[in-house]
Amino acid sequence: MYKTYTNFTVFFRNLIIGDFMLFSEIDYIGIYAPKNVSKNSIAMERPVIMFEIEFCTVDGATTYLDGNAIPIRKNTIICAKPGQTRHTKGVFQCYYLHFEVKNKELHNLLMKIPNAFLAEKETEYKEIFTDLCKYFNKNSDDCKIMLESLILKLIYRLKQDSTDAPIFESAESKQAEVIRNAVKYIKEHLNEDLSLEALSKKFSFSPTYFHNNFKAVMDKTLRVFVEERRIKKSIDLLLTTSNSISEIAYECGFSSQSYFCYAFKRYTGTTPQKYAHTILNKYKNG
């Protein structure tokens, strides 16, 4: 909670320097739910001329970005980017936001978001898009400010969530499904044995096959992903509990307190104690 508030505040302040409006044009915001359209319909391929963010609300259909098939499931996030081409086979429903970005940092950040991934925080995305729809059709300066802040919040959420999400277009859908299940299992069992041997056995694959597919879908190795997730959980515990360092190390699945401190410093650049002290002081003084 503290980490999210502090990072978003810093992110927001850094972007608004000498230029109040970050988006040159917010073109479309709404809910897409077509009627009387065949499930086998194929939309004509078209160029993407601005950022198109979509939060899908039902399973079904397949969308194609630059020829790469993305199977649409409930809670799939699609981030189509200027310069791409896209079309869709079948019918799907989604919240959508189409907009242009004039801030260079924001533009570069959005270009690095995967074309598609599964979102975990369904309620939060629905709240953001519902508020976007609410303020889009109002023409006051206050509403424009609200739109800007909501889009910044959405971009922040996309950046945070896409770090750990399966990147569907980089692998066959069956492979992505296996890895999606593995990612879910990892997040729920961080204090257990999450070695390549243990996980490949659990999901009935050879270690080599599991390793290669995990890296293809997640764009990082299993070892790196597991350690990142354990560090992220340890940060949450540092900021929200009074647990000791040894207790946090054990709860997050590290073999010892010393290795936890070593891994934490490698990941954050500082020790667990100093990290917590710095973040909490920023929050109190912010």
mmCIF file of C-alpha atoms in Angstrom:
data_model
loop_
_atom_site.group_PDB
_atom_site.id
_atom_site.type_symbol
_atom_site.label_atom_id
_atom_site.label_comp_id
_atom_site.label_asym_id
_atom_site.label_seq_id
_atom_site.Cartn_x
_atom_site.Cartn_y
_atom_site.Cartn_z
ATOM 1 C CA MET A 1 0.000 0.000 0.000
ATOM 2 C CA TYR A 2 2.705 2.479 0.986
ATOM 3 C CA LYS A 3 4.913 1.477 -1.913
ATOM 4 C CA THR A 4 2.145 2.000 -4.467
ATOM 5 C CA TYR A 5 1.226 5.431 -3.120
ATOM 6 C CA THR A 6 4.799 6.675 -2.930
ATOM 7 C CA ASN A 7 5.911 5.410 -6.332
ATOM 8 C CA PHE A 8 2.817 6.745 -8.094
ATOM 9 C CA THR A 9 3.226 10.163 -6.482
ATOM 10 C CA VAL A 10 6.860 10.384 -7.603
ATOM 11 C CA PHE A 11 5.936 9.095 -11.073
ATOM 12 C CA PHE A 12 3.192 11.721 -11.411
ATOM 13 C CA ARG A 13 5.388 14.598 -10.217
ATOM 14 C CA ASN A 14 8.268 13.664 -12.497
ATOM 15 C CA LEU A 15 6.045 13.665 -15.579
ATOM 16 C CA ILE A 16 4.361 17.031 -15.013
ATOM 17 C CA ILE A 17 7.248 19.471 -15.367
ATOM 18 C CA GLY A 18 6.550 22.618 -17.365
ATOM 19 C CA ASP A 19 3.745 20.982 -19.351
ATOM 20 C CA PHE A 20 0.377 20.436 -17.719
ATOM 21 C CA MET A 21 -1.382 18.263 -20.280
ATOM 22 C CA LEU A 22 0.295 14.937 -21.018
ATOM 23 C CA PHE A 23 -2.052 13.668 -23.719
ATOM 24 C CA SER A 24 -2.526 15.550 -26.978
ATOM 25 C CA GLU A 25 -5.815 13.813 -27.746
ATOM 26 C CA ILE A 26 -8.122 11.388 -25.959
ATOM 27 C CA ASP A 27 -10.136 10.050 -28.870
ATOM 28 C CA TYR A 28 -12.376 7.260 -27.618
ATOM 29 C CA ILE A 29 -13.396 5.919 -24.207
ATOM 30 C CA GLY A 30 -16.243 3.491 -23.759
ATOM 31 C CA ILE A 31 -17.587 -0.050 -23.587
ATOM 32 C CA TYR A 32 -17.486 -2.226 -26.710
ATOM 33 C CA ALA A 33 -20.298 -4.815 -26.776
ATOM 34 C CA PRO A 34 -21.447 -5.485 -30.349
ATOM 35 C CA LYS A 35 -24.825 -7.073 -31.054
ATOM 36 C CA ASN A 36 -25.993 -9.196 -33.984
ATOM 37 C CA VAL A 37 -22.427 -9.997 -35.018
ATOM 38 C CA SER A 38 -21.446 -13.538 -36.017
ATOM 39 C CA LYS A 39 -18.972 -15.367 -33.782
ATOM 40 C CA ASN A 40 -17.097 -16.329 -36.955
ATOM 41 C CA SER A 41 -16.823 -12.796 -38.290
ATOM 42 C CA ILE A 42 -13.390 -11.459 -39.264
ATOM 43 C CA ALA A 43 -12.744 -7.726 -39.067
ATOM 44 C CA MET A 44 -10.733 -6.055 -41.805
ATOM 45 C CA GLU A 45 -7.066 -5.481 -40.976
ATOM 46 C CA ARG A 46 -6.379 -1.849 -40.137
ATOM 47 C CA PRO A 47 -3.460 0.306 -39.031
ATOM 48 C CA VAL A 48 -3.169 1.401 -35.400
ATOM 49 C CA ILE A 49 -2.631 5.155 -35.318
ATOM 50 C CA MET A 50 -2.740 5.807 -31.544
ATOM 51 C CA PHE A 51 -2.469 3.783 -28.347
ATOM 52 C CA GLU A 52 -5.443 1.438 -27.901
ATOM 53 C CA ILE A 53 -5.856 0.003 -24.389
ATOM 54 C CA GLU A 54 -8.594 -2.604 -23.961
ATOM 55 C CA PHE A 55 -9.741 -4.551 -20.908
ATOM 56 C CA CYS A 56 -11.654 -7.636 -22.065
ATOM 57 C CA THR A 57 -14.613 -8.750 -19.967
ATOM 58 C CA VAL A 58 -15.526 -12.139 -21.500
ATOM 59 C CA ASP A 59 -13.791 -15.153 -23.048
ATOM 60 C CA GLY A 60 -13.802 -15.715 -26.774
ATOM 61 C CA ALA A 61 -12.423 -14.420 -30.071
ATOM 62 C CA THR A 62 -8.846 -13.904 -31.194
ATOM 63 C CA THR A 63 -7.238 -10.591 -31.977
ATOM 64 C CA TYR A 64 -4.143 -10.227 -34.162
ATOM 65 C CA LEU A 65 -1.426 -7.613 -33.705
ATOM 66 C CA ASP A 66 1.159 -7.515 -36.504
ATOM 67 C CA GLY A 67 0.005 -11.017 -37.435
ATOM 68 C CA ASN A 68 0.505 -12.491 -33.942
ATOM 69 C CA ALA A 69 -2.580 -14.291 -32.595
ATOM 70 C CA ILE A 70 -3.738 -13.305 -29.104
ATOM 71 C CA PRO A 71 -6.474 -15.536 -27.619
ATOM 72 C CA ILE A 72 -8.878 -13.329 -25.678
ATOM 73 C CA ARG A 73 -9.916 -14.409 -22.204
ATOM 74 C CA LYS A 74 -11.719 -12.538 -19.486
ATOM 75 C CA ASN A 75 -9.341 -9.956 -17.919
ATOM 76 C CA THR A 76 -7.018 -9.902 -20.931
ATOM 77 C CA ILE A 77 -5.369 -6.507 -21.373
ATOM 78 C CA ILE A 78 -4.588 -5.506 -24.961
ATOM 79 C CA CYS A 79 -2.117 -2.691 -25.588
ATOM 80 C CA ALA A 80 -1.995 -1.914 -29.300
ATOM 81 C CA LYS A 81 0.589 0.664 -30.320
ATOM 82 C CA PRO A 82 0.953 3.240 -33.110
ATOM 83 C CA GLY A 83 2.464 1.673 -36.222
ATOM 84 C CA GLN A 84 1.035 -1.792 -35.648
ATOM 85 C CA THR A 85 -1.706 -3.451 -37.675
ATOM 86 C CA ARG A 86 -4.590 -5.381 -36.160
ATOM 87 C CA HIS A 87 -7.773 -7.279 -36.851
ATOM 88 C CA THR A 88 -10.039 -9.575 -34.852
ATOM 89 C CA LYS A 89 -11.693 -12.912 -35.526
ATOM 90 C CA GLY A 90 -14.908 -13.456 -33.592
ATOM 91 C CA VAL A 91 -16.682 -11.200 -31.098
ATOM 92 C CA PHE A 92 -15.441 -9.940 -27.756
ATOM 93 C CA GLN A 93 -16.515 -7.353 -25.210
ATOM 94 C CA CYS A 94 -14.234 -4.833 -23.554
ATOM 95 C CA TYR A 95 -13.692 -1.442 -22.028
ATOM 96 C CA TYR A 96 -11.516 0.631 -24.336
ATOM 97 C CA LEU A 97 -9.392 3.760 -24.384
ATOM 98 C CA HIS A 98 -7.785 5.242 -27.510
ATOM 99 C CA PHE A 99 -5.441 8.180 -27.044
ATOM 100 C CA GLU A 100 -2.342 9.976 -28.286
ATOM 101 C CA VAL A 101 0.585 10.790 -26.007
ATOM 102 C CA LYS A 102 2.771 13.866 -26.325
ATOM 103 C CA ASN A 103 4.962 13.220 -23.287
ATOM 104 C CA LYS A 104 8.072 11.354 -24.464
ATOM 105 C CA GLU A 105 8.609 9.411 -21.225
ATOM 106 C CA LEU A 106 5.035 8.173 -21.190
ATOM 107 C CA HIS A 107 5.203 7.258 -24.875
ATOM 108 C CA ASN A 108 8.365 5.207 -24.388
ATOM 109 C CA LEU A 109 6.910 3.510 -21.304
ATOM 110 C CA LEU A 110 3.757 2.470 -23.177
ATOM 111 C CA MET A 111 5.786 1.154 -26.108
ATOM 112 C CA LYS A 112 7.455 -1.307 -23.708
ATOM 113 C CA ILE A 113 4.166 -2.709 -22.361
ATOM 114 C CA PRO A 114 3.489 -6.199 -23.815
ATOM 115 C CA ASN A 115 0.855 -6.343 -26.547
ATOM 116 C CA ALA A 116 -1.326 -8.529 -24.314
ATOM 117 C CA PHE A 117 -1.317 -10.033 -20.841
ATOM 118 C CA LEU A 118 -3.749 -11.309 -18.215
ATOM 119 C CA ALA A 119 -4.615 -8.809 -15.473
ATOM 120 C CA GLU A 120 -5.136 -9.968 -11.898
ATOM 121 C CA LYS A 121 -6.798 -6.860 -10.444
ATOM 122 C CA GLU A 122 -10.172 -7.060 -12.206
ATOM 123 C CA THR A 123 -11.997 -4.746 -9.789
ATOM 124 C CA GLU A 124 -9.354 -2.026 -10.006
ATOM 125 C CA TYR A 125 -9.367 -2.002 -13.818
ATOM 126 C CA LYS A 126 -13.171 -1.851 -13.903
ATOM 127 C CA GLU A 127 -13.147 1.079 -11.494
ATOM 128 C CA ILE A 128 -10.595 2.970 -13.606
ATOM 129 C CA PHE A 129 -12.479 2.430 -16.865
ATOM 130 C CA THR A 130 -15.853 3.222 -15.268
ATOM 131 C CA ASP A 131 -14.468 6.540 -14.031
ATOM 132 C CA LEU A 132 -12.903 7.234 -17.441
ATOM 133 C CA CYS A 133 -16.315 6.801 -19.071
ATOM 134 C CA LYS A 134 -17.867 9.039 -16.419
ATOM 135 C CA TYR A 135 -15.548 11.993 -17.018
ATOM 136 C CA PHE A 136 -14.988 11.612 -20.779
ATOM 137 C CA ASN A 137 -18.226 13.261 -21.892
ATOM 138 C CA LYS A 138 -17.900 16.218 -19.539
ATOM 139 C CA ASN A 139 -16.121 19.278 -20.860
ATOM 140 C CA SER A 140 -14.947 21.102 -17.726
ATOM 141 C CA ASP A 141 -11.291 21.690 -16.836
ATOM 142 C CA ASP A 142 -11.768 19.649 -13.664
ATOM 143 C CA CYS A 143 -12.945 16.666 -15.713
ATOM 144 C CA LYS A 144 -9.947 16.985 -18.029
ATOM 145 C CA ILE A 145 -7.655 16.876 -15.001
ATOM 146 C CA MET A 146 -9.491 13.792 -13.727
ATOM 147 C CA LEU A 147 -9.087 12.088 -17.101
ATOM 148 C CA GLU A 148 -5.363 12.790 -17.091
ATOM 149 C CA SER A 149 -4.945 11.408 -13.574
ATOM 150 C CA LEU A 150 -7.024 8.304 -14.345
ATOM 151 C CA ILE A 151 -5.005 7.542 -17.459
ATOM 152 C CA LEU A 152 -1.794 7.948 -15.466
ATOM 153 C CA LYS A 153 -3.192 5.540 -12.873
ATOM 154 C CA LEU A 154 -4.073 3.072 -15.643
ATOM 155 C CA ILE A 155 -0.591 3.309 -17.172
ATOM 156 C CA TYR A 156 0.989 2.766 -13.773
ATOM 157 C CA ARG A 157 -1.218 -0.304 -13.227
ATOM 158 C CA LEU A 158 -0.289 -1.652 -16.694
ATOM 159 C CA LYS A 159 3.415 -1.245 -15.998
ATOM 160 C CA GLN A 160 3.213 -2.963 -12.619
ATOM 161 C CA ASP A 161 0.986 -5.854 -13.699
ATOM 162 C CA SER A 162 2.628 -6.622 -17.041
ATOM 163 C CA THR A 163 5.967 -7.293 -15.327
ATOM 164 C CA ASP A 164 4.708 -10.631 -14.004
ATOM 165 C CA ALA A 165 2.115 -11.532 -16.621
ATOM 166 C CA PRO A 166 2.354 -14.159 -19.376
ATOM 167 C CA ILE A 167 3.110 -12.505 -22.726
ATOM 168 C CA PHE A 168 0.680 -14.383 -24.935
ATOM 169 C CA GLU A 169 1.924 -13.348 -28.340
ATOM 170 C CA SER A 170 5.402 -14.756 -27.718
ATOM 171 C CA ALA A 171 4.275 -18.381 -27.554
ATOM 172 C CA GLU A 172 1.543 -20.757 -28.617
ATOM 173 C CA SER A 173 -1.607 -20.404 -26.552
ATOM 174 C CA LYS A 174 -1.245 -23.904 -25.049
ATOM 175 C CA GLN A 175 2.244 -23.082 -23.822
ATOM 176 C CA ALA A 176 1.019 -19.771 -22.405
ATOM 177 C CA GLU A 177 -1.795 -21.558 -20.567
ATOM 178 C CA VAL A 178 0.647 -23.932 -18.856
ATOM 179 C CA ILE A 179 2.928 -21.086 -17.825
ATOM 180 C CA ARG A 180 -0.028 -18.984 -16.665
ATOM 181 C CA ASN A 181 -0.987 -21.801 -14.312
ATOM 182 C CA ALA A 182 2.618 -22.108 -13.171
ATOM 183 C CA VAL A 183 2.814 -18.357 -12.453
ATOM 184 C CA LYS A 184 -0.393 -18.534 -10.408
ATOM 185 C CA TYR A 185 1.002 -21.506 -8.456
ATOM 186 C CA ILE A 186 4.298 -19.714 -7.805
ATOM 187 C CA LYS A 187 2.568 -16.602 -6.421
ATOM 188 C CA GLU A 188 0.491 -18.734 -4.057
ATOM 189 C CA HIS A 189 3.360 -20.961 -2.822
ATOM 190 C CA LEU A 190 6.367 -18.656 -2.487
ATOM 191 C CA ASN A 191 7.596 -20.329 0.709
ATOM 192 C CA GLU A 192 7.732 -23.783 -0.897
ATOM 193 C CA ASP A 193 10.189 -25.536 -3.236
ATOM 194 C CA LEU A 194 9.945 -23.675 -6.555
ATOM 195 C CA SER A 195 13.015 -25.120 -8.207
ATOM 196 C CA LEU A 196 12.966 -26.030 -11.896
ATOM 197 C CA GLU A 197 12.982 -29.717 -10.985
ATOM 198 C CA ALA A 198 10.022 -29.389 -8.599
ATOM 199 C CA LEU A 199 7.865 -27.299 -10.918
ATOM 200 C CA SER A 200 8.593 -29.273 -14.074
ATOM 201 C CA LYS A 201 7.609 -32.437 -12.194
ATOM 202 C CA LYS A 202 4.414 -30.825 -10.890
ATOM 203 C CA PHE A 203 3.352 -29.731 -14.370
ATOM 204 C CA SER A 204 4.482 -33.006 -16.005
ATOM 205 C CA PHE A 205 7.207 -31.649 -18.304
ATOM 206 C CA SER A 206 10.900 -32.246 -18.613
ATOM 207 C CA PRO A 207 13.047 -29.553 -16.925
ATOM 208 C CA THR A 208 14.454 -28.465 -20.291
ATOM 209 C CA TYR A 209 11.013 -28.119 -21.913
ATOM 210 C CA PHE A 210 9.581 -26.264 -18.905
ATOM 211 C CA HIS A 211 12.593 -23.924 -18.721
ATOM 212 C CA ASN A 212 12.447 -23.055 -22.421
ATOM 213 C CA ASN A 213 8.703 -22.439 -22.446
ATOM 214 C CA PHE A 214 8.748 -20.396 -19.252
ATOM 215 C CA LYS A 215 11.436 -18.138 -20.682
ATOM 216 C CA ALA A 216 9.591 -17.813 -24.009
ATOM 217 C CA VAL A 217 6.321 -16.788 -22.371
ATOM 218 C CA MET A 218 7.642 -14.678 -19.478
ATOM 219 C CA ASP A 219 10.747 -13.272 -21.182
ATOM 220 C CA LYS A 220 12.823 -14.217 -18.120
ATOM 221 C CA THR A 221 14.064 -17.427 -16.525
ATOM 222 C CA LEU A 222 12.152 -19.267 -13.809
ATOM 223 C CA ARG A 223 14.888 -18.565 -11.245
ATOM 224 C CA VAL A 224 14.804 -14.809 -11.902
ATOM 225 C CA PHE A 225 11.011 -14.695 -11.816
ATOM 226 C CA VAL A 226 10.735 -16.628 -8.546
ATOM 227 C CA GLU A 227 13.337 -14.458 -6.839
ATOM 228 C CA GLU A 228 11.667 -11.247 -8.057
ATOM 229 C CA ARG A 229 8.312 -12.412 -6.715
ATOM 230 C CA ARG A 230 9.863 -13.329 -3.358
ATOM 231 C CA ILE A 231 11.555 -9.937 -3.101
ATOM 232 C CA LYS A 232 8.306 -8.140 -3.980
ATOM 233 C CA LYS A 233 6.427 -10.074 -1.327
ATOM 234 C CA SER A 234 9.167 -9.327 1.207
ATOM 235 C CA ILE A 235 8.820 -5.600 0.445
ATOM 236 C CA ASP A 236 5.097 -5.752 1.149
ATOM 237 C CA LEU A 237 5.756 -7.547 4.441
ATOM 238 C CA LEU A 238 8.476 -5.063 5.412
ATOM 239 C CA LEU A 239 6.082 -2.153 4.910
ATOM 240 C CA THR A 240 2.889 -3.647 6.310
ATOM 241 C CA THR A 241 3.957 -5.941 9.192
ATOM 242 C CA SER A 242 6.251 -5.914 12.217
ATOM 243 C CA ASN A 243 7.747 -9.294 11.338
ATOM 244 C CA SER A 244 11.482 -9.755 11.863
ATOM 245 C CA ILE A 245 13.878 -10.081 8.930
ATOM 246 C CA SER A 246 14.305 -13.802 9.614
ATOM 247 C CA GLU A 247 10.523 -14.323 9.702
ATOM 248 C CA ILE A 248 10.084 -12.482 6.410
ATOM 249 C CA ALA A 249 12.911 -14.464 4.813
ATOM 250 C CA TYR A 250 11.263 -17.732 5.821
ATOM 251 C CA GLU A 251 7.760 -16.650 4.759
ATOM 252 C CA CYS A 252 9.031 -15.617 1.337
ATOM 253 C CA GLY A 253 10.855 -18.906 0.733
ATOM 254 C CA PHE A 254 14.495 -17.888 1.148
ATOM 255 C CA SER A 255 16.833 -20.575 2.455
ATOM 256 C CA SER A 256 18.411 -18.255 5.044
ATOM 257 C CA GLN A 257 18.319 -14.714 6.354
ATOM 258 C CA SER A 258 21.777 -14.004 4.965
ATOM 259 C CA TYR A 259 20.825 -15.096 1.443
ATOM 260 C CA PHE A 260 17.614 -13.058 1.674
ATOM 261 C CA CYS A 261 19.603 -9.925 2.559
ATOM 262 C CA TYR A 262 22.058 -10.638 -0.265
ATOM 263 C CA ALA A 263 19.269 -11.134 -2.834
ATOM 264 C CA PHE A 264 17.338 -8.098 -1.557
ATOM 265 C CA LYS A 265 20.352 -5.797 -1.893
ATOM 266 C CA ARG A 266 21.106 -7.150 -5.372
ATOM 267 C CA TYR A 267 17.513 -6.405 -6.404
ATOM 268 C CA THR A 268 16.975 -3.016 -4.709
ATOM 269 C CA GLY A 269 20.497 -1.716 -4.129
ATOM 270 C CA THR A 270 20.089 -1.535 -0.360
ATOM 271 C CA THR A 271 19.367 -3.675 2.707
ATOM 272 C CA PRO A 272 15.822 -4.616 3.808
ATOM 273 C CA GLN A 273 16.033 -2.398 6.901
ATOM 274 C CA LYS A 274 17.261 0.683 5.000
ATOM 275 C CA TYR A 275 14.709 0.167 2.223
ATOM 276 C CA ALA A 276 11.778 0.035 4.648
ATOM 277 C CA HIS A 277 13.095 3.024 6.609
ATOM 278 C CA THR A 278 13.480 5.149 3.455
ATOM 279 C CA ILE A 279 10.047 4.297 1.989
ATOM 280 C CA LEU A 280 8.169 4.812 5.249
ATOM 281 C CA ASN A 281 9.885 8.140 5.863
ATOM 282 C CA LYS A 282 8.934 9.318 2.349
ATOM 283 C CA TYR A 283 5.348 8.314 3.023
ATOM 284 C CA LYS A 284 5.238 10.144 6.359
ATOM 285 C CA ASN A 285 6.784 13.269 4.869
ATOM 286 C CA GLY A 286 4.897 13.113 1.563
#
